[in-house]
C-alpha positions in Angstrom: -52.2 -86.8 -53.9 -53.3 -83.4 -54.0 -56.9 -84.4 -54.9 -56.6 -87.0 -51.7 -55.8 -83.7 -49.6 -58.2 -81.8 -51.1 -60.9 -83.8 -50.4 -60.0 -84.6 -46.8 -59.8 -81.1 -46.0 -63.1 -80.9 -47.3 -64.7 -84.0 -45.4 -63.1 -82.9 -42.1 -64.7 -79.2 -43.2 -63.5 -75.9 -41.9 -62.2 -75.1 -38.1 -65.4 -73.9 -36.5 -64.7 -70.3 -35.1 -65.5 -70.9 -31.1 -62.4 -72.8 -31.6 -60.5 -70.1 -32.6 -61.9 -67.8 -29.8 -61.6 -70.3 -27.0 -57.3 -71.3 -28.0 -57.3 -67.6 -28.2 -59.0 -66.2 -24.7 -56.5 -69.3 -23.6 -53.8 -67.2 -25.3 -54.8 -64.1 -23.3 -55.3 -65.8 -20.3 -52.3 -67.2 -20.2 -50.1 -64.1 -20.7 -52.3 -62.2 -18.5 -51.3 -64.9 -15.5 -47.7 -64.4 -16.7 -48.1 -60.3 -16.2 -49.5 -60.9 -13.0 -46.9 -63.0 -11.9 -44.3 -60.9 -13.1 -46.0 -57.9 -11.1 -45.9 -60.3 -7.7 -42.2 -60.9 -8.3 -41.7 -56.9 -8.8 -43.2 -56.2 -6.0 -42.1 -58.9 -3.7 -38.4 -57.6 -4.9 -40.0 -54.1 -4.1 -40.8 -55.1 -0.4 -37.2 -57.2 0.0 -35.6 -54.4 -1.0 -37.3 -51.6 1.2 -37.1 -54.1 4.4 -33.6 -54.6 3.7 -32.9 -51.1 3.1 -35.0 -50.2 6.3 -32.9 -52.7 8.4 -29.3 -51.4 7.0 -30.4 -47.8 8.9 -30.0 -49.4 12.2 -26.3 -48.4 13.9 -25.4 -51.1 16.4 -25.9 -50.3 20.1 -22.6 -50.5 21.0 -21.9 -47.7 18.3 -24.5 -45.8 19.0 -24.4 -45.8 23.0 -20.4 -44.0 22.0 -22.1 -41.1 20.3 -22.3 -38.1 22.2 -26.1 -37.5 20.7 -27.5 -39.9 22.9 -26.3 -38.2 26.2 -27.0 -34.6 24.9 -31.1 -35.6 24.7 -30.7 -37.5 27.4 -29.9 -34.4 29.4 -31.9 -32.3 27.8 -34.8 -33.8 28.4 -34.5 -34.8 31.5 -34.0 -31.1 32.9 -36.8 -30.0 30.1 -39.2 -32.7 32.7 -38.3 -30.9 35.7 -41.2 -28.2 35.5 -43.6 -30.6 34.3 -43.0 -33.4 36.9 -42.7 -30.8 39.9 -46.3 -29.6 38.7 -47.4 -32.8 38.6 -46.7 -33.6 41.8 -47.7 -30.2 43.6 -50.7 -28.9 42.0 -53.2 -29.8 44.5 -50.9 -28.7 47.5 -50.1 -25.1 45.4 -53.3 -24.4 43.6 -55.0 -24.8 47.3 -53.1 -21.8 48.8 -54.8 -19.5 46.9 -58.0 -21.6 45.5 -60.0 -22.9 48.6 -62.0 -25.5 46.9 -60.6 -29.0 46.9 -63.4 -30.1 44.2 -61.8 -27.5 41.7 -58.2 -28.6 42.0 -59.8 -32.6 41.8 -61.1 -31.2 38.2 -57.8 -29.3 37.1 -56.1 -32.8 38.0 -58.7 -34.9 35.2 -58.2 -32.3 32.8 -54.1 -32.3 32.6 -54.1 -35.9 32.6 -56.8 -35.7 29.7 -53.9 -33.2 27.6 -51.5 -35.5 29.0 -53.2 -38.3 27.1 -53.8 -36.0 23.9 -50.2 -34.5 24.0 -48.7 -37.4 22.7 -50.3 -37.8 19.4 -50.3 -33.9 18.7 -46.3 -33.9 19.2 -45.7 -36.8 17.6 -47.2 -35.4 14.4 -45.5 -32.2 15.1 -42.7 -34.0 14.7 -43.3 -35.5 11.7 -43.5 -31.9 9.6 -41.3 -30.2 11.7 -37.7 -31.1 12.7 -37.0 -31.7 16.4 -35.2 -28.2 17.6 -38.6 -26.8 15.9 -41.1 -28.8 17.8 -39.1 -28.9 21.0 -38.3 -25.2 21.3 -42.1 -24.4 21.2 -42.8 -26.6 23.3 -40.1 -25.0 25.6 -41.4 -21.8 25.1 -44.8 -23.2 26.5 -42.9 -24.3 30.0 -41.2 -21.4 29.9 -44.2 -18.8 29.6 -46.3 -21.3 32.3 -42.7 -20.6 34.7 -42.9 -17.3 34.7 -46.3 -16.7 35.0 -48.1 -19.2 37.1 -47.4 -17.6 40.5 -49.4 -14.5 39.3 -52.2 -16.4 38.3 -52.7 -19.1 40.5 -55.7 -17.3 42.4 -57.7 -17.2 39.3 -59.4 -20.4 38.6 -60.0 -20.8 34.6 -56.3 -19.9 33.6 -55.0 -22.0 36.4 -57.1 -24.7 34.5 -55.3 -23.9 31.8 -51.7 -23.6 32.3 -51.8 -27.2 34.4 -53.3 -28.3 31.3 -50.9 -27.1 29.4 -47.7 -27.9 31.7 -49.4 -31.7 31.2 -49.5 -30.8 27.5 -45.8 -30.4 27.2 -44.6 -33.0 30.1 -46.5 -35.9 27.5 -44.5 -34.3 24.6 -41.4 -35.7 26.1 -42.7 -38.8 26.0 -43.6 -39.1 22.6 -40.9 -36.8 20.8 -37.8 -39.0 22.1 -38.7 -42.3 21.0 -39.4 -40.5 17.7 -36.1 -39.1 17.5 -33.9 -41.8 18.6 -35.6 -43.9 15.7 -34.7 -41.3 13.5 -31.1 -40.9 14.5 -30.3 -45.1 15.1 -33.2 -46.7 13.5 -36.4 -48.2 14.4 -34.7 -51.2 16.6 -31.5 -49.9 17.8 -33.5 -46.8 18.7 -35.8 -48.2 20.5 -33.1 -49.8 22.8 -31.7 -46.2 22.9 -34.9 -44.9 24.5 -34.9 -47.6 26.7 -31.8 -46.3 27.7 -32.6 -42.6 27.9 -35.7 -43.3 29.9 -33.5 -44.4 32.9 -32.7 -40.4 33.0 -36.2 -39.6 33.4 -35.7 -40.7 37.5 -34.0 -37.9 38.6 -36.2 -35.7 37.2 -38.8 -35.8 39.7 -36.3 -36.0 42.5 -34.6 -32.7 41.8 
């Protein structure tokens, strides 16, 4: 028998070695498909988790419309709009009393809405290296300095330029700083529904 074996291994001859090479790149295929898989799971686990995680952060409204935060920036900013709004509204009618040229005040108009515009992305990533009391109290100090200094300048054209531009400056802060916040404090959806909220204290701003 072991002559019979013999010489059938020998008339069926060796395994040619592309056989061997092909089986294994099949080899190391295959466990490279399982590695990737198992990376897609990881991750996909990865991105469960993090969504899940993100979504526990939200507070319900009804909890968070009984925490006393909510009405503290509501306040705040509402009398922190005052200067900016009342600006808005009389900067043509003010600068005119000592400026006599109607095409001048039309320009100091474009340029605050243009800072108004870019005031929202500069706070917003204020806010994102600074906490809020930092980034709001400078831009407080700004409203403040324009206050008590924009009757004594108001005859001279560039820096009346200037501190309308800035007064539209910090008035597009608010609007970019509280949605920020209230994500940060209820989460991205309840807060959201909190600024919503908040907003509707923005009215009497320009009334006062």
């Amino acid at each position: 028998t072991a002559k019979n074996y013999s010489q059938e291994s020998q008339a069926s001859g060796p395994i040619p070695n592309g056989q061997n090479v092909e089986s294994k790149s099949d080899n190391t295929s295959i466990s490279k498909s399982k590695v990737v898989s198992n990376d897609k799971n990881k991750a996909e686990v990865v991105e469960n988790t993090s969504k899940a995680s993100s979504d526990s952060e939200d507070i319900p409204l009804k909890e968070a419309m009984k925490d006393i935060r909510v009405y503290i920036i509501a306040a705040t900013i509402s009398i922190s709009m005052i200067q900016g709004t009342l600006l808005g509204f009389i900067f043509k009618n003010y600068g005119l009393q000592s400026i006599a040229d109607d095409a001048f005040i039309t320009i100091v108009g474009t340029v605050g809405a243009i800072f108004n515009g870019i005031s929202r992305v500069f706070w917003s990533a204020l806010l994102d290296k600074y906490p809020f009391k930092i980034s709001f109290t400078y831009l407080l100090l700004i409203q403040i300095t324009i206050g008590f200094t924009i009757d004594s300048i108001k005859s001279i054209k560039g820096l009346y330029l200037i501190w309308i531009a800035l007064s539209y400056f910090c008035l597009g802060g608010h609007f970019s700083m509280t949605p920020t916040l209230c994500a940060k404090m209820f989460g991205s959806q309840t807060g959201a529904q909190i600024y919503g909220i908040i907003f509707l204290f923005f009215i009497p701003a320009p009334l006062v």
